[in-house]
Amino acid sequence: MALLRYKCPYCGSRLVMFSRLDVIVIGCSKCGIYVMVDAEEAVNEVKAEDVGKPIEKALARKLYKKYLMYSVKAMARRENAKSINNSPKDR
């Protein structure tokens, strides 16, 4: 498990990245939002786009962008669920 320099946009905690079988996982342990990406696909994307840069940094940057994109959807679902649970019920 690697602690990244990138921070969660919701709570400010540093994100973690680790591999599990054939996927790479990046996420926030405090918020509980994780994004899983196919490892081979992610490495191939980084190799094709970021030629000449250290692969670890380029991979972390690529995965952080994916985390931002998917975490917005996850937080929207979470907020929607909260508003449904807190809505007044018909009596």
mmCIF file of N, CA, C and O in Angstrom:
data_model
loop_
_atom_site.group_PDB
_atom_site.id
_atom_site.type_symbol
_atom_site.label_atom_id
_atom_site.label_comp_id
_atom_site.label_asym_id
_atom_site.label_seq_id
_atom_site.Cartn_x
_atom_site.Cartn_y
_atom_site.Cartn_z
ATOM 1 N N MET A 1 0.854 -1.169 0.000
ATOM 2 C CA MET A 1 0.000 0.000 0.000
ATOM 3 C C MET A 1 0.897 1.227 0.000
ATOM 4 O O MET A 1 1.865 1.290 0.731
ATOM 5 N N ALA A 2 0.532 2.186 -0.839
ATOM 6 C CA ALA A 2 1.295 3.425 -0.928
ATOM 7 C C ALA A 2 0.408 4.600 -0.545
ATOM 8 O O ALA A 2 -0.740 4.689 -0.978
ATOM 9 N N LEU A 3 0.940 5.469 0.274
ATOM 10 C CA LEU A 3 0.249 6.697 0.643
ATOM 11 C C LEU A 3 0.650 7.751 -0.379
ATOM 12 O O LEU A 3 1.835 8.036 -0.565
ATOM 13 N N LEU A 4 -0.329 8.306 -1.070
ATOM 14 C CA LEU A 4 -0.053 9.254 -2.150
ATOM 15 C C LEU A 4 -0.015 10.686 -1.645
ATOM 16 O O LEU A 4 -0.539 10.999 -0.584
ATOM 17 N N ARG A 5 0.561 11.547 -2.444
ATOM 18 C CA ARG A 5 0.578 12.966 -2.085
ATOM 19 C C ARG A 5 -0.755 13.629 -2.419
ATOM 20 O O ARG A 5 -1.066 14.700 -1.933
ATOM 21 N N TYR A 6 -1.553 12.963 -3.246
ATOM 22 C CA TYR A 6 -2.865 13.494 -3.616
ATOM 23 C C TYR A 6 -3.829 13.355 -2.455
ATOM 24 O O TYR A 6 -3.776 12.400 -1.698
ATOM 25 N N LYS A 7 -4.731 14.330 -2.334
ATOM 26 C CA LYS A 7 -5.666 14.351 -1.215
ATOM 27 C C LYS A 7 -7.100 14.193 -1.691
ATOM 28 O O LYS A 7 -7.446 14.578 -2.804
ATOM 29 N N CYS A 8 -7.912 13.651 -0.818
ATOM 30 C CA CYS A 8 -9.335 13.485 -1.088
ATOM 31 C C CYS A 8 -9.977 14.875 -1.142
ATOM 32 O O CYS A 8 -9.777 15.691 -0.238
ATOM 33 N N PRO A 9 -10.754 15.162 -2.180
ATOM 34 C CA PRO A 9 -11.385 16.483 -2.279
ATOM 35 C C PRO A 9 -12.499 16.693 -1.252
ATOM 36 O O PRO A 9 -12.938 17.813 -1.039
ATOM 37 N N TYR A 10 -12.943 15.652 -0.587
ATOM 38 C CA TYR A 10 -14.055 15.769 0.350
ATOM 39 C C TYR A 10 -13.612 15.922 1.797
ATOM 40 O O TYR A 10 -14.195 16.702 2.533
ATOM 41 N N CYS A 11 -12.587 15.175 2.204
ATOM 42 C CA CYS A 11 -12.176 15.238 3.611
ATOM 43 C C CYS A 11 -10.739 15.725 3.799
ATOM 44 O O CYS A 11 -10.340 16.034 4.913
ATOM 45 N N GLY A 12 -9.946 15.769 2.743
ATOM 46 C CA GLY A 12 -8.578 16.258 2.832
ATOM 47 C C GLY A 12 -7.549 15.209 3.238
ATOM 48 O O GLY A 12 -6.370 15.514 3.354
ATOM 49 N N SER A 13 -7.978 13.973 3.458
ATOM 50 C CA SER A 13 -7.037 12.904 3.800
ATOM 51 C C SER A 13 -6.221 12.512 2.572
ATOM 52 O O SER A 13 -6.679 12.627 1.446
ATOM 53 N N ARG A 14 -5.025 12.016 2.815
ATOM 54 C CA ARG A 14 -4.198 11.543 1.699
ATOM 55 C C ARG A 14 -4.752 10.222 1.181
ATOM 56 O O ARG A 14 -5.201 9.381 1.953
ATOM 57 N N LEU A 15 -4.738 10.075 -0.123
ATOM 58 C CA LEU A 15 -5.263 8.868 -0.753
ATOM 59 C C LEU A 15 -4.252 7.733 -0.672
ATOM 60 O O LEU A 15 -3.050 7.973 -0.575
ATOM 61 N N VAL A 16 -4.759 6.521 -0.711
ATOM 62 C CA VAL A 16 -3.916 5.334 -0.723
ATOM 63 C C VAL A 16 -4.083 4.617 -2.058
ATOM 64 O O VAL A 16 -5.133 4.710 -2.700
ATOM 65 N N MET A 17 -3.030 3.913 -2.467
ATOM 66 C CA MET A 17 -3.078 3.134 -3.689
ATOM 67 C C MET A 17 -2.471 1.767 -3.382
ATOM 68 O O MET A 17 -1.435 1.684 -2.734
ATOM 69 N N PHE A 18 -3.149 0.723 -3.835
ATOM 70 C CA PHE A 18 -2.619 -0.624 -3.660
ATOM 71 C C PHE A 18 -3.122 -1.506 -4.789
ATOM 72 O O PHE A 18 -4.072 -1.160 -5.487
ATOM 73 N N SER A 19 -2.434 -2.622 -4.974
ATOM 74 C CA SER A 19 -2.870 -3.550 -6.025
ATOM 75 C C SER A 19 -3.507 -4.765 -5.371
ATOM 76 O O SER A 19 -3.123 -5.186 -4.279
ATOM 77 N N ARG A 20 -4.486 -5.293 -6.065
ATOM 78 C CA ARG A 20 -5.213 -6.452 -5.569
ATOM 79 C C ARG A 20 -5.527 -7.331 -6.768
ATOM 80 O O ARG A 20 -6.277 -6.930 -7.639
ATOM 81 N N LEU A 21 -4.901 -8.493 -6.818
ATOM 82 C CA LEU A 21 -5.004 -9.404 -7.955
ATOM 83 C C LEU A 21 -4.595 -8.684 -9.233
ATOM 84 O O LEU A 21 -3.451 -8.289 -9.370
ATOM 85 N N ASP A 22 -5.526 -8.452 -10.144
ATOM 86 C CA ASP A 22 -5.172 -7.802 -11.408
ATOM 87 C C ASP A 22 -5.745 -6.393 -11.520
ATOM 88 O O ASP A 22 -5.918 -5.877 -12.614
ATOM 89 N N VAL A 23 -6.052 -5.767 -10.394
ATOM 90 C CA VAL A 23 -6.556 -4.392 -10.392
ATOM 91 C C VAL A 23 -5.698 -3.514 -9.488
ATOM 92 O O VAL A 23 -5.053 -3.996 -8.558
ATOM 93 N N ILE A 24 -5.725 -2.228 -9.775
ATOM 94 C CA ILE A 24 -5.094 -1.233 -8.911
ATOM 95 C C ILE A 24 -6.227 -0.447 -8.269
ATOM 96 O O ILE A 24 -7.165 -0.038 -8.956
ATOM 97 N N VAL A 25 -6.136 -0.261 -6.978
ATOM 98 C CA VAL A 25 -7.184 0.425 -6.233
ATOM 99 C C VAL A 25 -6.610 1.731 -5.694
ATOM 100 O O VAL A 25 -5.522 1.764 -5.136
ATOM 101 N N ILE A 26 -7.369 2.807 -5.881
ATOM 102 C CA ILE A 26 -7.002 4.106 -5.300
ATOM 103 C C ILE A 26 -8.229 4.614 -4.554
ATOM 104 O O ILE A 26 -9.360 4.444 -5.021
ATOM 105 N N GLY A 27 -8.008 5.183 -3.371
ATOM 106 C CA GLY A 27 -9.157 5.653 -2.623
ATOM 107 C C GLY A 27 -8.806 6.325 -1.316
ATOM 108 O O GLY A 27 -7.644 6.473 -0.947
ATOM 109 N N CYS A 28 -9.858 6.709 -0.637
ATOM 110 C CA CYS A 28 -9.747 7.408 0.647
ATOM 111 C C CYS A 28 -10.248 6.479 1.745
ATOM 112 O O CYS A 28 -11.406 6.060 1.725
ATOM 113 N N SER A 29 -9.387 6.185 2.693
ATOM 114 C CA SER A 29 -9.788 5.283 3.769
ATOM 115 C C SER A 29 -10.756 5.957 4.745
ATOM 116 O O SER A 29 -11.539 5.284 5.398
ATOM 117 N N LYS A 30 -10.739 7.272 4.809
ATOM 118 C CA LYS A 30 -11.636 7.983 5.715
ATOM 119 C C LYS A 30 -13.060 8.059 5.151
ATOM 120 O O LYS A 30 -14.024 7.790 5.851
ATOM 121 N N CYS A 31 -13.180 8.407 3.868
ATOM 122 C CA CYS A 31 -14.494 8.505 3.223
ATOM 123 C C CYS A 31 -15.023 7.148 2.789
ATOM 124 O O CYS A 31 -16.218 6.974 2.623
ATOM 125 N N GLY A 32 -14.120 6.207 2.559
ATOM 126 C CA GLY A 32 -14.533 4.890 2.113
ATOM 127 C C GLY A 32 -14.868 4.812 0.638
ATOM 128 O O GLY A 32 -15.589 3.923 0.213
ATOM 129 N N ILE A 33 -14.353 5.738 -0.142
ATOM 130 C CA ILE A 33 -14.591 5.729 -1.580
ATOM 131 C C ILE A 33 -13.327 5.210 -2.262
ATOM 132 O O ILE A 33 -12.254 5.767 -2.077
ATOM 133 N N TYR A 34 -13.490 4.136 -3.030
ATOM 134 C CA TYR A 34 -12.366 3.523 -3.729
ATOM 135 C C TYR A 34 -12.733 3.329 -5.193
ATOM 136 O O TYR A 34 -13.887 3.064 -5.517
ATOM 137 N N VAL A 35 -11.727 3.453 -6.051
ATOM 138 C CA VAL A 35 -11.895 3.215 -7.476
ATOM 139 C C VAL A 35 -10.951 2.086 -7.864
ATOM 140 O O VAL A 35 -9.764 2.123 -7.531
ATOM 141 N N MET A 36 -11.487 1.093 -8.568
ATOM 142 C CA MET A 36 -10.679 -0.036 -9.017
ATOM 143 C C MET A 36 -10.486 0.079 -10.524
ATOM 144 O O MET A 36 -11.442 0.302 -11.259
ATOM 145 N N VAL A 37 -9.234 -0.079 -10.951
ATOM 146 C CA VAL A 37 -8.880 0.038 -12.362
ATOM 147 C C VAL A 37 -8.074 -1.202 -12.751
ATOM 148 O O VAL A 37 -7.210 -1.645 -11.988
ATOM 149 N N ASP A 38 -8.347 -1.744 -13.926
ATOM 150 C CA ASP A 38 -7.584 -2.881 -14.425
ATOM 151 C C ASP A 38 -6.111 -2.477 -14.523
ATOM 152 O O ASP A 38 -5.774 -1.478 -15.165
ATOM 153 N N ALA A 39 -5.240 -3.244 -13.900
ATOM 154 C CA ALA A 39 -3.819 -2.882 -13.801
ATOM 155 C C ALA A 39 -3.153 -2.840 -15.169
ATOM 156 O O ALA A 39 -2.434 -1.885 -15.481
ATOM 157 N N GLU A 40 -3.377 -3.846 -15.982
ATOM 158 C CA GLU A 40 -2.727 -3.893 -17.294
ATOM 159 C C GLU A 40 -3.166 -2.733 -18.177
ATOM 160 O O GLU A 40 -2.351 -2.083 -18.829
ATOM 161 N N GLU A 41 -4.457 -2.439 -18.139
ATOM 162 C CA GLU A 41 -4.992 -1.322 -18.933
ATOM 163 C C GLU A 41 -4.404 0.015 -18.473
ATOM 164 O O GLU A 41 -4.012 0.855 -19.286
ATOM 165 N N ALA A 42 -4.336 0.216 -17.166
ATOM 166 C CA ALA A 42 -3.816 1.473 -16.626
ATOM 167 C C ALA A 42 -2.346 1.662 -16.982
ATOM 168 O O ALA A 42 -1.929 2.755 -17.391
ATOM 169 N N VAL A 43 -1.555 0.617 -16.852
ATOM 170 C CA VAL A 43 -0.123 0.715 -17.173
ATOM 171 C C VAL A 43 0.073 0.975 -18.661
ATOM 172 O O VAL A 43 0.907 1.795 -19.045
ATOM 173 N N ASN A 44 -0.702 0.311 -19.501
ATOM 174 C CA ASN A 44 -0.588 0.540 -20.942
ATOM 175 C C ASN A 44 -0.970 1.965 -21.318
ATOM 176 O O ASN A 44 -0.342 2.582 -22.177
ATOM 177 N N GLU A 45 -2.013 2.517 -20.693
ATOM 178 C CA GLU A 45 -2.407 3.906 -20.948
ATOM 179 C C GLU A 45 -1.280 4.862 -20.573
ATOM 180 O O GLU A 45 -0.974 5.797 -21.296
ATOM 181 N N VAL A 46 -0.673 4.627 -19.428
ATOM 182 C CA VAL A 46 0.399 5.504 -18.940
ATOM 183 C C VAL A 46 1.615 5.411 -19.853
ATOM 184 O O VAL A 46 2.211 6.426 -20.209
ATOM 185 N N LYS A 47 1.975 4.200 -20.255
ATOM 186 C CA LYS A 47 3.125 4.025 -21.139
ATOM 187 C C LYS A 47 2.908 4.728 -22.470
ATOM 188 O O LYS A 47 3.826 5.313 -23.032
ATOM 189 N N ALA A 48 1.692 4.689 -22.987
ATOM 190 C CA ALA A 48 1.387 5.300 -24.286
ATOM 191 C C ALA A 48 1.373 6.823 -24.212
ATOM 192 O O ALA A 48 1.802 7.499 -25.143
ATOM 193 N N GLU A 49 0.885 7.374 -23.103
ATOM 194 C CA GLU A 49 0.689 8.826 -23.007
ATOM 195 C C GLU A 49 1.871 9.567 -22.387
ATOM 196 O O GLU A 49 2.172 10.681 -22.764
ATOM 197 N N ASP A 50 2.509 8.984 -21.407
ATOM 198 C CA ASP A 50 3.537 9.691 -20.638
ATOM 199 C C ASP A 50 4.921 9.095 -20.888
ATOM 200 O O ASP A 50 5.594 8.624 -19.971
ATOM 201 N N VAL A 51 5.350 9.151 -22.121
ATOM 202 C CA VAL A 51 6.655 8.594 -22.479
ATOM 203 C C VAL A 51 7.754 9.447 -21.864
ATOM 204 O O VAL A 51 7.725 10.673 -21.921
ATOM 205 N N GLY A 52 8.712 8.803 -21.217
ATOM 206 C CA GLY A 52 9.853 9.503 -20.650
ATOM 207 C C GLY A 52 9.674 9.962 -19.215
ATOM 208 O O GLY A 52 10.601 10.476 -18.612
ATOM 209 N N LYS A 53 8.487 9.788 -18.647
ATOM 210 C CA LYS A 53 8.250 10.181 -17.258
ATOM 211 C C LYS A 53 8.307 8.930 -16.382
ATOM 212 O O LYS A 53 8.042 7.832 -16.855
ATOM 213 N N PRO A 54 8.650 9.084 -15.110
ATOM 214 C CA PRO A 54 8.632 7.920 -14.220
ATOM 215 C C PRO A 54 7.230 7.313 -14.176
ATOM 216 O O PRO A 54 6.238 8.034 -13.985
ATOM 217 N N ILE A 55 7.137 6.015 -14.371
ATOM 218 C CA ILE A 55 5.833 5.362 -14.498
ATOM 219 C C ILE A 55 5.009 5.451 -13.210
ATOM 220 O O ILE A 55 3.790 5.577 -13.266
ATOM 221 N N GLU A 56 5.662 5.426 -12.052
ATOM 222 C CA GLU A 56 4.918 5.482 -10.791
ATOM 223 C C GLU A 56 4.175 6.809 -10.648
ATOM 224 O O GLU A 56 3.010 6.839 -10.267
ATOM 225 N N LYS A 57 4.863 7.910 -10.953
ATOM 226 C CA LYS A 57 4.231 9.227 -10.838
ATOM 227 C C LYS A 57 3.121 9.401 -11.865
ATOM 228 O O LYS A 57 2.050 9.916 -11.562
ATOM 229 N N ALA A 58 3.394 8.959 -13.091
ATOM 230 C CA ALA A 58 2.395 9.086 -14.149
ATOM 231 C C ALA A 58 1.170 8.224 -13.836
ATOM 232 O O ALA A 58 0.032 8.645 -14.060
ATOM 233 N N LEU A 59 1.391 7.034 -13.291
ATOM 234 C CA LEU A 59 0.286 6.152 -12.931
ATOM 235 C C LEU A 59 -0.537 6.753 -11.795
ATOM 236 O O LEU A 59 -1.768 6.742 -11.846
ATOM 237 N N ALA A 60 0.114 7.297 -10.793
ATOM 238 C CA ALA A 60 -0.603 7.925 -9.678
ATOM 239 C C ALA A 60 -1.434 9.109 -10.173
ATOM 240 O O ALA A 60 -2.587 9.279 -9.767
ATOM 241 N N ARG A 61 -0.876 9.906 -11.065
ATOM 242 C CA ARG A 61 -1.602 11.057 -11.607
ATOM 243 C C ARG A 61 -2.822 10.605 -12.404
ATOM 244 O O ARG A 61 -3.919 11.141 -12.256
ATOM 245 N N LYS A 62 -2.656 9.571 -13.239
ATOM 246 C CA LYS A 62 -3.750 9.043 -14.055
ATOM 247 C C LYS A 62 -4.867 8.489 -13.166
ATOM 248 O O LYS A 62 -6.047 8.741 -13.379
ATOM 249 N N LEU A 63 -4.481 7.736 -12.144
ATOM 250 C CA LEU A 63 -5.478 7.154 -11.250
ATOM 251 C C LEU A 63 -6.178 8.214 -10.409
ATOM 252 O O LEU A 63 -7.359 8.082 -10.097
ATOM 253 N N TYR A 64 -5.463 9.277 -10.048
ATOM 254 C CA TYR A 64 -6.095 10.361 -9.290
ATOM 255 C C TYR A 64 -7.176 11.036 -10.135
ATOM 256 O O TYR A 64 -8.259 11.345 -9.626
ATOM 257 N N LYS A 65 -6.911 11.216 -11.413
ATOM 258 C CA LYS A 65 -7.923 11.807 -12.303
ATOM 259 C C LYS A 65 -9.163 10.916 -12.368
ATOM 260 O O LYS A 65 -10.291 11.402 -12.322
ATOM 261 N N LYS A 66 -8.951 9.611 -12.455
ATOM 262 C CA LYS A 66 -10.084 8.684 -12.464
ATOM 263 C C LYS A 66 -10.816 8.714 -11.128
ATOM 264 O O LYS A 66 -12.038 8.662 -11.072
ATOM 265 N N TYR A 67 -10.062 8.820 -10.032
ATOM 266 C CA TYR A 67 -10.684 8.906 -8.703
ATOM 267 C C TYR A 67 -11.587 10.131 -8.617
ATOM 268 O O TYR A 67 -12.709 10.045 -8.133
ATOM 269 N N LEU A 68 -11.092 11.267 -9.092
ATOM 270 C CA LEU A 68 -11.905 12.486 -9.045
ATOM 271 C C LEU A 68 -13.194 12.317 -9.828
ATOM 272 O O LEU A 68 -14.274 12.707 -9.380
ATOM 273 N N MET A 69 -13.087 11.726 -11.009
ATOM 274 C CA MET A 69 -14.255 11.556 -11.869
ATOM 275 C C MET A 69 -15.292 10.632 -11.213
ATOM 276 O O MET A 69 -16.473 10.965 -11.136
ATOM 277 N N TYR A 70 -14.867 9.487 -10.709
ATOM 278 C CA TYR A 70 -15.808 8.522 -10.154
ATOM 279 C C TYR A 70 -16.245 8.858 -8.734
ATOM 280 O O TYR A 70 -17.342 8.505 -8.325
ATOM 281 N N SER A 71 -15.420 9.554 -7.977
ATOM 282 C CA SER A 71 -15.806 9.886 -6.601
ATOM 283 C C SER A 71 -16.923 10.915 -6.578
ATOM 284 O O SER A 71 -17.739 10.916 -5.665
ATOM 285 N N VAL A 72 -16.977 11.768 -7.584
ATOM 286 C CA VAL A 72 -18.075 12.743 -7.671
ATOM 287 C C VAL A 72 -19.406 11.997 -7.783
ATOM 288 O O VAL A 72 -20.374 12.330 -7.115
ATOM 289 N N LYS A 73 -19.432 10.961 -8.604
ATOM 290 C CA LYS A 73 -20.649 10.163 -8.760
ATOM 291 C C LYS A 73 -20.997 9.451 -7.458
ATOM 292 O O LYS A 73 -22.158 9.393 -7.060
ATOM 293 N N ALA A 74 -19.982 8.916 -6.795
ATOM 294 C CA ALA A 74 -20.222 8.195 -5.541
ATOM 295 C C ALA A 74 -20.750 9.135 -4.459
ATOM 296 O O ALA A 74 -21.675 8.780 -3.724
ATOM 297 N N MET A 75 -20.187 10.320 -4.368
ATOM 298 C CA MET A 75 -20.649 11.281 -3.353
ATOM 299 C C MET A 75 -22.060 11.762 -3.668
ATOM 300 O O MET A 75 -22.862 11.973 -2.761
ATOM 301 N N ALA A 76 -22.379 11.926 -4.946
ATOM 302 C CA ALA A 76 -23.732 12.346 -5.323
ATOM 303 C C ALA A 76 -24.747 11.282 -4.911
ATOM 304 O O ALA A 76 -25.809 11.617 -4.365
ATOM 305 N N ARG A 77 -24.406 10.011 -5.140
ATOM 306 C CA ARG A 77 -25.304 8.926 -4.723
ATOM 307 C C ARG A 77 -25.460 8.908 -3.204
ATOM 308 O O ARG A 77 -26.547 8.709 -2.678
ATOM 309 N N ARG A 78 -24.350 9.115 -2.507
ATOM 310 C CA ARG A 78 -24.382 9.098 -1.037
ATOM 311 C C ARG A 78 -25.248 10.243 -0.513
ATOM 312 O O ARG A 78 -26.052 10.053 0.396
ATOM 313 N N GLU A 79 -25.091 11.430 -1.078
ATOM 314 C CA GLU A 79 -25.890 12.586 -0.644
ATOM 315 C C GLU A 79 -27.363 12.387 -0.977
ATOM 316 O O GLU A 79 -28.233 12.764 -0.200
ATOM 317 N N ASN A 80 -27.643 11.792 -2.126
ATOM 318 C CA ASN A 80 -29.014 11.520 -2.517
ATOM 319 C C ASN A 80 -29.649 10.538 -1.542
ATOM 320 O O ASN A 80 -30.792 10.712 -1.128
ATOM 321 N N ALA A 81 -28.916 9.530 -1.143
ATOM 322 C CA ALA A 81 -29.430 8.554 -0.176
ATOM 323 C C ALA A 81 -29.689 9.212 1.173
ATOM 324 O O ALA A 81 -30.688 8.916 1.831
ATOM 325 N N LYS A 82 -28.823 10.120 1.574
ATOM 326 C CA LYS A 82 -29.020 10.824 2.848
ATOM 327 C C LYS A 82 -30.287 11.671 2.800
ATOM 328 O O LYS A 82 -31.060 11.704 3.744
ATOM 329 N N SER A 83 -30.500 12.372 1.671
ATOM 330 C CA SER A 83 -31.666 13.243 1.594
ATOM 331 C C SER A 83 -32.955 12.426 1.572
ATOM 332 O O SER A 83 -33.961 12.834 2.112
ATOM 333 N N ILE A 84 -32.919 11.240 0.961
ATOM 334 C CA ILE A 84 -34.104 10.374 0.967
ATOM 335 C C ILE A 84 -34.375 9.866 2.370
ATOM 336 O O ILE A 84 -35.527 9.849 2.827
ATOM 337 N N ASN A 85 -33.328 9.482 3.088
ATOM 338 C CA ASN A 85 -33.502 8.960 4.446
ATOM 339 C C ASN A 85 -33.933 10.030 5.431
ATOM 340 O O ASN A 85 -34.572 9.729 6.432
ATOM 341 N N ASN A 86 -33.586 11.281 5.163
ATOM 342 C CA ASN A 86 -33.934 12.369 6.086
ATOM 343 C C ASN A 86 -35.193 13.118 5.697
ATOM 344 O O ASN A 86 -35.559 14.083 6.349
ATOM 345 N N SER A 87 -35.839 12.705 4.622
ATOM 346 C CA SER A 87 -37.055 13.412 4.193
ATOM 347 C C SER A 87 -38.208 13.067 5.124
ATOM 348 O O SER A 87 -38.288 11.950 5.650
ATOM 349 N N PRO A 88 -39.116 14.022 5.308
ATOM 350 C CA PRO A 88 -40.276 13.744 6.170
ATOM 351 C C PRO A 88 -41.162 12.670 5.534
ATOM 352 O O PRO A 88 -41.396 12.682 4.330
ATOM 353 N N LYS A 89 -41.656 11.794 6.323
ATOM 354 C CA LYS A 89 -42.496 10.703 5.844
ATOM 355 C C LYS A 89 -43.971 11.118 5.911
ATOM 356 O O LYS A 89 -44.366 11.891 6.773
ATOM 357 N N ASP A 90 -44.751 10.591 4.988
ATOM 358 C CA ASP A 90 -46.202 10.853 5.023
ATOM 359 C C ASP A 90 -46.809 10.116 6.203
ATOM 360 O O ASP A 90 -46.517 8.963 6.441
ATOM 361 N N ARG A 91 -47.664 10.800 6.920
ATOM 362 C CA ARG A 91 -48.286 10.178 8.110
ATOM 363 C C ARG A 91 -49.761 10.168 7.970
ATOM 364 O O ARG A 91 -50.480 10.860 7.506
#
